[in-house]
């Protein structure tokens, strides 16, 4: 066993413990630390035989156990606890040492911490980690930000413990300061949209065809053998096929229909608004969770009128599952297109040079949105790094073209039967908005000029103009 550790992990709850075990299982000596000592003792007692661990019971002992330059991974609750841990360790470290925050920090906090620690000569690496506790143990998707120099030493370790797809590690240097946490945030936003679209597909198959959850599980299982092949589709079929042991009912029918959230979806939408990027699919997914959780509002609205949910029959019923598959795939392309546009916008705003081909490549394994689809996304952005939208790229353009009739018919059927499909509907509206020759925004500009003299631009002349709406002849003048 080495006398010093190549890396240390502080914060040994489920994520930190599994990350430390993953590192040790790959032959790295890992120093261990946790605020309360018991977690450290438990890890060594239960998993000490998995590799080389150096338990430490004080911050100084932990720092002393590390090779130089020291590499410390913080895996504690995001927010104030992360600041508290940084304040505890930073004074004990030396120039060139590296602090990694692998928790779910807001990227703005990461930018602030990085700038402060850079002043002290320390590297601060905000790192997105996706895959939950299983991923942390068996291979997550890892999204490190921070300096290029810090990646030189950390990269090989992280690539070693990350998931692998076709032999390629699901870890890459995303970009400076908060870039890693920003990309992780958008990953989670896309995850919300993906889950919402899948949930709507279930609701449609049940509401429009009258299928039982077990039948719908079979539909998802079939879809998982095609272009929708993904972790989320796979677990959906498992959840739908599950029967509640206590009641014998489908599990999905005994669960309260109020979706919770931890906040990264909300951050994605807030930042989308700040950057002016229309990430409507992600926003609708976050709002759909909020609506589901608005218990008293829903209770008060329960008797409101709507159409009867008469199941489809005949040819419409026969083709409906296929139509939903098309609509799901097309809407998924929109959700990813929007998410990648947000990463492009964040990159431009904060001066990060983010390689979208590399980002989609490391999402192919380890993380919650891992999917076969990401092979094609990665190929699209690798071929054309500045691609304005995924929707115009080769196979995706073709898929959306092929989906046209189905997508529109599914949204129309949902509307007719009163089945809420905010994800499908907003995806289609976004698509139609993008491809429109003229948008009614021209009228909005007229209204703005009318009530607020906000001016407008003309299609036939340069410059800004204002119409004197209050005068009888409504004369126009350059603004
Ligand atoms: N769970 C997931 O699937 C997942 C996935 C990706 C990322 N993450 C992120 O990974 C991080 C860790 O998640 P987790 O679920 O393993 O743990 P957690 O429940 O978020 O946090 C518990 C850990 O934080 C420590 N802690 C809390 N307040 C502290 C303070 N003021 N000073 C020092 N330590 C403090 C706890 O120490 P004590 O034992 O002493 O209380 C414990 O080690 C979080 O940022 C989370 O958002 C989680």
Short mmCIF file of C-alpha atoms and ligand atoms in Angstrom, two decimals:
data_model
loop_
_atom_site.label_atom_id
_atom_site.label_comp_id
_atom_site.label_asym_id
_atom_site.label_seq_id
_atom_site.Cartn_x
_atom_site.Cartn_y
_atom_site.Cartn_z
CA UNK A 1 0.00 0.00 0.00
CA UNK A 2 1.21 3.54 -0.85
CA UNK A 3 2.12 5.69 2.13
CA UNK A 4 0.32 8.63 0.58
CA UNK A 5 -2.96 8.88 -1.28
CA UNK A 6 -3.21 10.14 -4.88
CA UNK A 7 -6.61 11.63 -4.17
CA UNK A 8 -8.86 12.27 -1.18
CA UNK A 9 -12.63 12.34 -0.81
CA UNK A 10 -14.34 14.38 1.90
CA UNK A 11 -18.09 13.89 2.33
CA UNK A 12 -18.78 10.19 2.55
CA UNK A 13 -22.56 10.00 2.24
CA UNK A 14 -23.86 7.79 -0.56
CA UNK A 15 -22.19 9.65 -3.47
CA UNK A 16 -18.81 10.33 -1.86
CA UNK A 17 -18.55 6.82 -0.45
CA UNK A 18 -19.24 5.23 -3.82
CA UNK A 19 -16.89 7.56 -5.67
CA UNK A 20 -14.13 6.75 -3.15
CA UNK A 21 -14.78 3.01 -3.56
CA UNK A 22 -14.74 3.36 -7.35
CA UNK A 23 -11.34 5.12 -7.18
CA UNK A 24 -9.96 2.46 -4.82
CA UNK A 25 -11.28 -0.38 -6.98
CA UNK A 26 -9.29 1.12 -9.85
CA UNK A 27 -6.09 0.86 -7.85
CA UNK A 28 -5.84 4.43 -6.55
CA UNK A 29 -5.01 5.03 -2.90
CA UNK A 30 -7.80 7.18 -1.48
CA UNK A 31 -7.71 9.34 1.62
CA UNK A 32 -11.09 9.46 3.38
CA UNK A 33 -12.68 12.19 5.47
CA UNK A 34 -16.15 13.13 6.66
CA UNK A 35 -17.40 15.77 9.08
CA UNK A 36 -18.81 13.11 11.39
CA UNK A 37 -16.29 10.33 11.90
CA UNK A 38 -18.73 7.45 11.84
CA UNK A 39 -19.18 7.53 8.05
CA UNK A 40 -15.41 7.19 7.60
CA UNK A 41 -15.23 4.27 10.04
CA UNK A 42 -18.21 2.58 8.36
CA UNK A 43 -16.65 2.83 4.92
CA UNK A 44 -13.37 1.28 6.07
CA UNK A 45 -15.15 -1.42 8.04
CA UNK A 46 -17.57 -2.40 5.26
CA UNK A 47 -15.49 -1.87 2.14
CA UNK A 48 -11.89 -1.60 3.35
CA UNK A 49 -10.95 -4.76 1.44
CA UNK A 50 -11.89 -3.22 -1.92
CA UNK A 51 -8.66 -1.21 -2.19
CA UNK A 52 -6.25 1.10 -0.41
CA UNK A 53 -7.89 3.64 1.85
CA UNK A 54 -6.28 6.06 4.31
CA UNK A 55 -8.92 7.16 6.82
CA UNK A 56 -8.42 10.59 8.35
CA UNK A 57 -10.26 12.02 11.31
CA UNK A 58 -9.24 15.66 11.06
CA UNK A 59 -8.78 18.09 8.19
CA UNK A 60 -5.03 18.29 8.87
CA UNK A 61 -4.66 14.51 8.96
CA UNK A 62 -6.54 14.30 5.64
CA UNK A 63 -4.37 16.92 3.94
CA UNK A 64 -1.19 15.28 5.28
CA UNK A 65 -2.25 11.93 3.81
CA UNK A 66 -2.15 13.28 0.24
CA UNK A 67 0.61 13.29 -2.38
CA UNK A 68 1.51 16.72 -3.82
CA UNK A 69 0.00 18.43 -5.61
CA UNK A 70 -2.91 17.43 -3.40
CA UNK A 71 -6.23 16.53 -5.00
CA UNK A 72 -9.28 16.77 -2.78
CA UNK A 73 -12.77 15.84 -3.91
CA UNK A 74 -15.58 17.48 -1.93
CA UNK A 75 -18.84 15.52 -2.08
CA UNK A 76 -21.12 17.27 0.41
CA UNK A 77 -24.47 19.02 0.29
CA UNK A 78 -24.40 21.85 -2.24
CA UNK A 79 -24.55 25.46 -1.02
CA UNK A 80 -23.35 26.63 2.40
CA UNK A 81 -21.90 23.19 3.39
CA UNK A 82 -19.60 23.31 0.34
CA UNK A 83 -18.39 26.80 1.32
CA UNK A 84 -17.84 25.58 4.89
CA UNK A 85 -15.70 22.67 3.70
CA UNK A 86 -13.69 24.88 1.33
CA UNK A 87 -13.04 27.34 4.18
CA UNK A 88 -11.86 24.48 6.34
CA UNK A 89 -9.43 23.02 3.81
CA UNK A 90 -8.15 25.96 1.74
CA UNK A 91 -5.90 27.37 4.50
CA UNK A 92 -4.21 23.96 4.86
CA UNK A 93 -3.37 23.66 1.15
CA UNK A 94 -0.47 24.95 -0.97
CA UNK A 95 -0.09 26.60 -4.33
CA UNK A 96 -0.90 24.16 -7.15
CA UNK A 97 -3.17 21.94 -5.02
CA UNK A 98 -6.56 21.06 -6.48
CA UNK A 99 -9.99 21.20 -4.84
CA UNK A 100 -12.73 19.43 -6.75
CA UNK A 101 -16.39 20.12 -5.97
CA UNK A 102 -18.24 17.11 -7.32
CA UNK A 103 -21.58 18.06 -5.74
CA UNK A 104 -24.49 19.64 -7.56
CA UNK A 105 -23.36 23.26 -7.22
CA UNK A 106 -24.88 26.15 -9.11
CA UNK A 107 -22.34 27.17 -11.76
CA UNK A 108 -22.40 30.80 -10.54
CA UNK A 109 -21.21 29.59 -7.11
CA UNK A 110 -18.51 27.61 -8.85
CA UNK A 111 -17.35 30.70 -10.75
CA UNK A 112 -17.21 32.67 -7.51
CA UNK A 113 -15.29 29.94 -5.66
CA UNK A 114 -12.90 29.37 -8.55
CA UNK A 115 -12.01 33.06 -8.75
CA UNK A 116 -11.43 33.29 -4.98
CA UNK A 117 -9.28 30.17 -4.80
CA UNK A 118 -7.30 31.14 -7.91
CA UNK A 119 -6.17 34.22 -5.93
CA UNK A 120 -4.66 31.80 -3.42
CA UNK A 121 -2.92 29.80 -6.16
CA UNK A 122 -5.32 26.87 -5.78
CA UNK A 123 -7.14 25.13 -8.63
CA UNK A 124 -10.86 24.80 -8.09
CA UNK A 125 -12.59 22.30 -10.30
CA UNK A 126 -16.40 22.34 -10.32
CA UNK A 127 -17.31 18.91 -11.61
CA UNK A 128 -20.65 17.57 -12.72
CA UNK A 129 -21.21 13.92 -11.84
CA UNK A 130 -24.23 12.08 -13.18
CA UNK A 131 -25.46 8.57 -12.66
CA UNK A 132 -26.69 8.58 -9.08
CA UNK A 133 -25.18 6.29 -6.48
CA UNK A 134 -24.86 3.31 -8.84
CA UNK A 135 -23.06 5.46 -11.39
CA UNK A 136 -20.69 6.83 -8.77
CA UNK A 137 -19.70 3.26 -7.89
CA UNK A 138 -19.64 1.58 -11.28
CA UNK A 139 -18.83 4.46 -13.62
CA UNK A 140 -20.52 7.85 -13.82
CA UNK A 141 -20.47 10.44 -16.56
CA UNK A 142 -18.06 13.11 -15.30
CA UNK A 143 -18.06 16.76 -16.41
CA UNK A 144 -15.08 18.62 -14.93
CA UNK A 145 -14.64 22.36 -15.36
CA UNK A 146 -11.67 24.31 -14.02
CA UNK A 147 -8.24 24.98 -15.48
CA UNK A 148 -6.66 22.94 -18.25
CA UNK A 149 -3.68 22.40 -15.93
CA UNK A 150 -5.83 20.78 -13.25
CA UNK A 151 -7.30 18.42 -15.85
CA UNK A 152 -3.78 17.24 -16.73
CA UNK A 153 -3.51 15.61 -13.31
CA UNK A 154 -7.15 14.88 -12.53
CA UNK A 155 -8.25 13.80 -16.00
CA UNK A 156 -6.53 10.41 -16.03
CA UNK A 157 -8.03 9.51 -12.63
CA UNK A 158 -11.53 10.61 -13.58
CA UNK A 159 -11.39 9.01 -17.01
CA UNK A 160 -10.27 5.81 -15.29
CA UNK A 161 -13.35 5.63 -13.03
CA UNK A 162 -15.91 6.97 -15.52
CA UNK A 163 -18.29 4.85 -17.59
CA UNK A 164 -16.91 3.65 -20.94
CA UNK A 165 -18.78 3.44 -24.23
CA UNK A 166 -17.01 1.70 -27.13
CA UNK A 167 -13.86 1.99 -25.02
CA UNK A 168 -14.13 5.79 -24.75
CA UNK A 169 -14.32 7.32 -21.25
CA UNK A 170 -17.44 9.31 -20.34
CA UNK A 171 -15.33 12.17 -19.03
CA UNK A 172 -13.81 15.16 -20.75
CA UNK A 173 -12.55 18.59 -19.76
CA UNK A 174 -15.62 20.77 -20.37
CA UNK A 175 -14.03 24.22 -20.05
CA UNK A 176 -12.85 26.77 -17.48
CA UNK A 177 -14.36 27.72 -14.10
CA UNK A 178 -18.11 26.91 -13.98
CA UNK A 179 -18.40 25.19 -17.38
CA UNK A 180 -18.62 21.68 -15.89
CA UNK A 181 -21.42 22.53 -13.49
CA UNK A 182 -23.23 24.51 -16.20
CA UNK A 183 -23.19 21.50 -18.52
CA UNK A 184 -24.33 19.22 -15.68
CA UNK A 185 -27.19 21.64 -15.00
CA UNK A 186 -28.33 21.51 -18.64
CA UNK A 187 -27.95 17.72 -18.58
CA UNK A 188 -30.44 17.65 -15.71
CA UNK A 189 -32.77 20.05 -17.53
CA UNK A 190 -32.77 17.76 -20.56
CA UNK A 191 -33.39 14.85 -18.20
CA UNK A 192 -36.56 16.61 -16.95
CA UNK A 193 -37.77 17.11 -20.54
CA UNK A 194 -36.97 13.52 -21.53
CA UNK A 195 -38.86 12.15 -18.51
CA UNK A 196 -41.86 14.39 -19.13
CA UNK A 197 -42.12 13.30 -22.79
CA UNK A 198 -41.96 9.65 -21.77
CA UNK A 199 -44.62 10.24 -19.11
CA UNK A 200 -46.88 11.94 -21.67
CA UNK A 201 -46.42 8.97 -24.02
CA UNK A 202 -47.63 6.67 -21.25
CA UNK A 203 -50.61 8.91 -20.54
CA UNK A 204 -51.54 9.01 -24.24
CA UNK A 205 -51.33 5.25 -24.71
CA UNK A 206 -53.51 4.77 -21.67
CA UNK A 207 -55.95 7.60 -22.34
CA UNK A 208 -56.36 7.23 -26.10
CA UNK A 209 -56.01 3.45 -26.44
CA UNK A 210 -57.15 2.25 -23.02
CA UNK A 211 -53.97 0.18 -22.56
CA UNK A 212 -53.08 -1.14 -19.11
CA UNK A 213 -49.66 -0.27 -17.63
CA UNK A 214 -48.34 -3.79 -18.27
CA UNK A 215 -49.25 -3.48 -21.99
CA UNK A 216 -47.59 -0.07 -22.12
CA UNK A 217 -44.51 -1.60 -20.50
CA UNK A 218 -44.36 -3.94 -23.51
CA UNK A 219 -44.63 -0.99 -25.91
CA UNK A 220 -41.70 0.73 -24.19
CA UNK A 221 -39.73 -2.51 -24.19
CA UNK A 222 -40.19 -2.71 -27.96
CA UNK A 223 -39.24 0.95 -28.41
CA UNK A 224 -36.11 0.27 -26.40
CA UNK A 225 -34.89 -2.04 -29.15
CA UNK A 226 -34.95 0.80 -31.70
CA UNK A 227 -33.82 4.40 -32.01
CA UNK A 228 -35.27 5.31 -28.59
CA UNK A 229 -32.95 2.78 -26.89
CA UNK A 230 -32.02 4.52 -23.63
CA UNK A 231 -31.75 4.08 -19.89
CA UNK A 232 -34.89 6.16 -19.26
CA UNK A 233 -37.04 4.09 -21.66
CA UNK A 234 -35.64 0.91 -20.13
CA UNK A 235 -36.47 1.89 -16.54
CA UNK A 236 -39.89 3.15 -17.67
CA UNK A 237 -40.83 -0.33 -18.88
CA UNK A 238 -39.60 -1.78 -15.56
CA UNK A 239 -41.65 0.70 -13.50
CA UNK A 240 -44.77 0.16 -15.60
CA UNK A 241 -44.50 -3.63 -15.40
CA UNK A 242 -44.17 -3.55 -11.61
CA UNK A 243 -47.15 -4.60 -9.49
CA UNK A 244 -47.68 -3.32 -5.95
CA UNK A 245 -47.29 -6.25 -3.57
CA UNK A 246 -49.75 -4.86 -1.01
CA UNK A 247 -52.70 -4.26 -3.35
CA UNK A 248 -51.93 -6.23 -6.50
CA UNK A 249 -52.50 -3.03 -8.48
CA UNK A 250 -50.08 -1.59 -11.05
CA UNK A 251 -47.38 0.20 -9.07
CA UNK A 252 -47.91 3.36 -11.13
CA UNK A 253 -51.52 3.53 -9.88
CA UNK A 254 -50.68 3.49 -6.18
CA UNK A 255 -48.06 6.26 -6.35
CA UNK A 256 -49.19 9.84 -5.64
CA UNK A 257 -49.21 11.77 -8.92
CA UNK A 258 -47.15 14.69 -7.64
CA UNK A 259 -43.63 14.84 -9.07
CA UNK A 260 -40.93 16.35 -6.88
CA UNK A 261 -37.77 18.18 -7.84
CA UNK A 262 -34.46 19.06 -6.29
CA UNK A 263 -33.84 22.26 -8.21
CA UNK A 264 -31.44 21.72 -11.10
CA UNK A 265 -34.32 21.78 -13.62
CA UNK A 266 -35.47 25.08 -12.16
CA UNK A 267 -31.92 26.49 -12.40
CA UNK A 268 -31.76 25.45 -16.06
CA UNK A 269 -34.96 27.36 -16.81
CA UNK A 270 -33.89 30.41 -14.79
CA UNK A 271 -30.59 30.57 -16.67
CA UNK A 272 -32.37 29.93 -19.96
CA UNK A 273 -34.47 33.03 -19.26
CA UNK A 274 -31.38 35.05 -18.33
CA UNK A 275 -29.61 34.03 -21.52
CA UNK A 276 -32.74 34.50 -23.65
CA UNK A 277 -32.62 30.93 -24.96
CA UNK A 278 -36.03 29.37 -25.68
CA UNK A 279 -35.74 26.10 -23.78
CA UNK A 280 -39.50 25.64 -23.75
CA UNK A 281 -39.36 21.82 -23.53
CA UNK A 282 -37.32 21.94 -20.34
CA UNK A 283 -39.47 24.76 -18.94
CA UNK A 284 -42.72 22.87 -19.61
CA UNK A 285 -41.27 19.79 -17.93
CA UNK A 286 -40.41 21.81 -14.81
CA UNK A 287 -43.83 23.49 -14.83
CA UNK A 288 -45.56 20.13 -15.36
CA UNK A 289 -43.96 18.95 -12.11
CA UNK A 290 -45.08 22.17 -10.40
CA UNK A 291 -48.63 21.71 -11.70
CA UNK A 292 -48.70 18.09 -10.53
CA UNK A 293 -47.66 19.23 -7.07
CA UNK A 294 -50.26 22.03 -6.88
CA UNK A 295 -52.62 19.83 -4.88
CA UNK A 296 -55.15 22.40 -3.72
CA UNK A 297 -55.28 24.13 -7.11
CA UNK A 298 -55.90 20.77 -8.77
CA UNK A 299 -58.54 19.82 -6.23
CA UNK A 300 -60.35 23.13 -6.82
CA UNK A 301 -60.24 22.61 -10.60
CA UNK A 302 -61.32 18.97 -10.70
CA UNK A 303 -64.91 19.59 -11.87
CA UNK A 304 -63.99 21.87 -14.78
CA UNK A 305 -65.55 20.82 -18.09
CA UNK A 306 -63.66 18.97 -20.82
CA UNK A 307 -64.22 16.38 -23.55
CA UNK A 308 -65.00 12.73 -22.90
CA UNK A 309 -61.94 10.49 -23.17
CA UNK A 310 -63.40 8.09 -25.70
CA UNK A 311 -60.66 5.67 -26.75
CA UNK A 312 -59.64 5.63 -30.41
CA UNK A 313 -60.92 2.88 -32.65
CA UNK A 314 -60.15 1.47 -36.10
CA UNK A 315 -57.20 2.69 -38.16
CA UNK A 316 -56.49 5.59 -35.81
CA UNK A 317 -56.12 3.15 -32.93
CA UNK A 318 -54.00 0.76 -34.99
CA UNK A 319 -51.41 3.37 -35.86
CA UNK A 320 -51.51 5.35 -32.61
CA UNK A 321 -48.62 3.65 -30.77
CA UNK A 322 -46.40 4.20 -33.83
CA UNK A 323 -47.56 7.80 -34.05
CA UNK A 324 -46.63 8.35 -30.40
CA UNK A 325 -43.19 6.85 -31.05
CA UNK A 326 -42.65 9.37 -33.85
CA UNK A 327 -43.94 12.24 -31.72
CA UNK A 328 -41.73 11.19 -28.82
CA UNK A 329 -38.64 10.97 -30.99
CA UNK A 330 -39.28 14.32 -32.69
CA UNK A 331 -40.01 16.05 -29.37
CA UNK A 332 -36.88 14.52 -27.87
CA UNK A 333 -34.81 15.97 -30.71
CA UNK A 334 -36.33 19.39 -29.92
CA UNK A 335 -35.53 19.06 -26.19
CA UNK A 336 -31.90 18.18 -26.91
CA UNK A 337 -31.61 20.85 -29.60
CA UNK A 338 -32.79 23.43 -27.05
CA UNK A 339 -30.43 22.14 -24.33
CA UNK A 340 -27.42 22.24 -26.65
CA UNK A 341 -28.37 25.75 -27.75
CA UNK A 342 -28.35 26.73 -24.08
CA UNK A 343 -24.84 25.33 -23.69
CA UNK A 344 -23.75 27.28 -26.78
CA UNK A 345 -25.27 30.45 -25.31
CA UNK A 346 -23.65 29.86 -21.89
CA UNK A 347 -20.33 29.26 -23.61
CA UNK A 348 -20.61 32.53 -25.52
CA UNK A 349 -21.69 34.48 -22.42
CA UNK A 350 -18.96 33.20 -20.10
CA UNK A 351 -16.15 32.72 -22.60
CA UNK A 352 -16.06 28.92 -22.49
CA UNK A 353 -15.12 27.06 -25.63
CA UNK A 354 -17.36 24.01 -25.15
CA UNK A 355 -17.08 21.13 -27.59
CA UNK A 356 -20.68 19.92 -28.00
CA UNK A 357 -19.55 16.78 -29.83
CA UNK A 358 -17.43 15.84 -26.80
CA UNK A 359 -20.24 16.70 -24.35
CA UNK A 360 -22.76 14.48 -26.14
CA UNK A 361 -20.14 11.74 -26.35
CA UNK A 362 -19.63 11.64 -22.56
CA UNK A 363 -23.40 11.52 -22.01
CA UNK A 364 -23.60 8.24 -23.93
CA UNK A 365 -22.81 6.25 -20.78
CA UNK A 366 -22.96 6.53 -17.00
CA UNK A 367 -25.56 9.27 -16.79
CA UNK A 368 -29.34 9.26 -16.55
CA UNK A 369 -29.93 10.45 -20.14
CA UNK A 370 -27.57 7.87 -21.65
CA UNK A 371 -28.97 6.76 -24.97
CA UNK A 372 -28.10 5.35 -28.35
CA UNK A 373 -29.46 8.62 -29.79
CA UNK A 374 -26.43 10.46 -28.37
CA UNK A 375 -24.13 8.64 -30.83
CA UNK A 376 -25.87 10.56 -33.61
CA UNK A 377 -25.94 13.82 -31.63
CA UNK A 378 -22.21 13.53 -31.06
CA UNK A 379 -21.59 12.77 -34.74
CA UNK A 380 -23.69 15.81 -35.74
CA UNK A 381 -21.79 18.27 -33.52
CA UNK A 382 -18.41 16.73 -34.33
CA UNK A 383 -19.09 17.15 -38.05
CA UNK A 384 -20.34 20.72 -37.57
CA UNK A 385 -19.30 22.24 -34.21
CA UNK A 386 -21.24 25.47 -34.83
CA UNK A 387 -24.46 23.71 -35.88
CA UNK A 388 -27.26 26.29 -35.27
CA UNK A 389 -29.76 23.59 -34.26
CA UNK A 390 -29.79 19.83 -34.14
CA UNK A 391 -33.07 19.96 -36.06
CA UNK A 392 -31.36 20.84 -39.32
CA UNK A 393 -28.74 18.12 -39.11
CA UNK A 394 -28.95 15.14 -41.55
CA UNK A 395 -30.67 12.21 -39.83
CA UNK A 396 -32.51 14.41 -37.33
CA UNK A 397 -33.98 16.58 -40.07
CA UNK A 398 -35.13 13.40 -41.80
CA UNK A 399 -36.60 11.95 -38.58
CA UNK A 400 -38.56 15.13 -37.94
CA UNK A 401 -39.75 15.17 -41.54
CA UNK A 402 -40.91 11.56 -41.24
CA UNK A 403 -42.65 12.38 -37.95
CA UNK A 404 -44.68 15.31 -39.26
CA UNK A 405 -48.09 13.65 -39.69
CA UNK A 406 -47.79 11.51 -36.58
CA UNK A 407 -46.54 14.34 -34.37
CA UNK A 408 -49.38 16.65 -35.41
CA UNK A 409 -51.99 13.92 -35.16
CA UNK A 410 -50.84 12.94 -31.65
CA UNK A 411 -51.00 16.55 -30.43
CA UNK A 412 -54.41 16.95 -32.09
CA UNK A 413 -55.70 13.72 -30.52
CA UNK A 414 -54.41 14.78 -27.12
CA UNK A 415 -56.17 18.14 -27.48
CA UNK A 416 -59.40 16.52 -28.65
CA UNK A 417 -59.45 14.03 -25.77
CA UNK A 418 -58.27 16.53 -23.17
CA UNK A 419 -55.04 14.67 -22.36
CA UNK A 420 -52.42 17.21 -21.20
CA UNK A 421 -49.27 17.03 -23.34
CA UNK A 422 -47.32 20.21 -22.58
CA UNK A 423 -44.05 18.59 -23.68
CA UNK A 424 -45.26 17.35 -27.07
CA UNK A 425 -47.26 20.52 -27.73
CA UNK A 426 -44.48 22.97 -26.90
CA UNK A 427 -41.97 20.96 -28.91
CA UNK A 428 -44.20 21.14 -31.97
CA UNK A 429 -44.93 24.85 -31.43
CA UNK A 430 -41.19 25.52 -31.12
CA UNK A 431 -40.53 23.60 -34.31
CA UNK A 432 -43.22 25.53 -36.18
CA UNK A 433 -41.94 28.78 -34.71
CA UNK A 434 -38.40 28.11 -35.93
CA UNK A 435 -39.43 27.22 -39.45
CA UNK A 436 -42.00 30.05 -39.87
CA UNK A 437 -41.41 32.48 -42.70
CA UNK A 438 -43.06 35.29 -40.70
CA UNK A 439 -43.95 35.36 -37.02
CA UNK A 440 -46.61 37.53 -35.37
CA UNK A 441 -43.73 39.21 -33.51
CA UNK A 442 -44.14 42.03 -36.05
CA UNK A 443 -47.53 42.80 -34.51
CA UNK A 444 -46.01 42.65 -31.01
CA UNK A 445 -43.47 45.26 -32.11
CA UNK A 446 -46.33 47.45 -33.36
CA UNK A 447 -48.12 47.13 -30.03
CA UNK A 448 -44.93 47.99 -28.14
CA UNK A 449 -44.37 51.05 -30.28
CA UNK A 450 -48.01 52.10 -29.80
CA UNK A 451 -48.10 52.04 -26.01
CA UNK A 452 -44.47 52.67 -25.14
CA UNK A 453 -42.73 54.25 -28.15
CA UNK A 454 -40.35 51.29 -28.05
CA UNK A 455 -39.64 51.71 -31.82
CA UNK A 456 -39.40 49.03 -34.49
CA UNK A 457 -37.23 48.10 -37.44
CA UNK A 458 -38.57 47.80 -41.00
CA UNK A 459 -38.06 44.95 -43.44
CA UNK A 460 -37.17 47.37 -46.26
CA UNK A 461 -34.92 50.01 -44.64
CA UNK A 462 -32.09 50.23 -42.11
CA UNK A 463 -32.59 51.95 -38.75
CA UNK A 464 -35.22 52.23 -36.01
CA UNK A 465 -38.58 53.94 -36.45
CA UNK A 466 -41.44 55.28 -34.40
CA UNK A 467 -44.98 56.01 -35.50
CA UNK A 468 -46.78 58.92 -33.84
CA UNK A 469 -49.85 56.82 -33.01
CA UNK A 470 -51.69 59.65 -31.21
CA UNK A 471 -51.60 61.97 -34.23
CA UNK A 472 -54.38 61.78 -36.84
CA UNK A 473 -52.02 61.07 -39.76
CA UNK A 474 -49.78 58.66 -37.77
CA UNK A 475 -46.58 59.91 -39.28
CA UNK A 476 -43.49 57.76 -39.09
CA UNK A 477 -40.08 59.14 -38.23
CA UNK A 478 -36.63 57.66 -37.68
CA UNK A 479 -36.04 57.05 -33.96
N1 LIG B 1 -27.52 11.47 -4.65
C1 LIG B 1 -27.35 11.55 -5.96
O1 LIG B 1 -27.87 10.75 -6.77
C2 LIG B 1 -26.48 12.62 -6.53
C3 LIG B 1 -26.14 12.59 -7.89
C4 LIG B 1 -25.27 13.55 -8.37
C5 LIG B 1 -24.78 14.53 -7.52
N2 LIG B 1 -25.15 14.55 -6.21
C6 LIG B 1 -24.59 15.59 -5.35
O2 LIG B 1 -23.51 15.03 -4.62
C7 LIG B 1 -23.41 15.67 -3.35
C8 LIG B 1 -23.46 14.61 -2.26
O3 LIG B 1 -24.70 13.94 -2.33
P1 LIG B 1 -25.09 12.79 -1.29
O4 LIG B 1 -26.49 12.39 -1.64
O5 LIG B 1 -24.02 11.77 -1.25
O6 LIG B 1 -25.02 13.53 0.12
P2 LIG B 1 -25.91 14.71 0.77
O7 LIG B 1 -27.02 14.09 1.51
O8 LIG B 1 -26.22 15.73 -0.25
O9 LIG B 1 -24.86 15.34 1.81
C9 LIG B 1 -24.43 14.63 2.93
C10 LIG B 1 -22.96 14.86 3.14
O10 LIG B 1 -22.69 16.26 3.30
C11 LIG B 1 -21.97 16.44 4.53
N3 LIG B 1 -22.24 17.75 5.07
C12 LIG B 1 -23.44 18.37 5.17
N4 LIG B 1 -23.29 19.59 5.72
C13 LIG B 1 -21.97 19.75 5.99
C14 LIG B 1 -21.19 20.79 6.54
N5 LIG B 1 -21.74 21.95 6.93
N6 LIG B 1 -19.86 20.61 6.66
C15 LIG B 1 -19.30 19.45 6.26
N7 LIG B 1 -19.97 18.42 5.72
C16 LIG B 1 -21.30 18.58 5.58
C17 LIG B 1 -22.49 15.32 5.39
O11 LIG B 1 -21.63 15.12 6.49
P3 LIG B 1 -22.17 14.39 7.83
O12 LIG B 1 -22.10 12.93 7.54
O13 LIG B 1 -21.24 14.82 8.88
O14 LIG B 1 -23.57 14.85 8.05
C18 LIG B 1 -22.47 14.17 4.40
O15 LIG B 1 -21.18 13.69 4.17
C19 LIG B 1 -24.54 16.68 -3.29
O16 LIG B 1 -24.07 17.94 -3.69
C20 LIG B 1 -25.53 16.15 -4.30
O17 LIG B 1 -26.36 17.16 -4.82
C21 LIG B 1 -25.96 13.61 -5.70
#
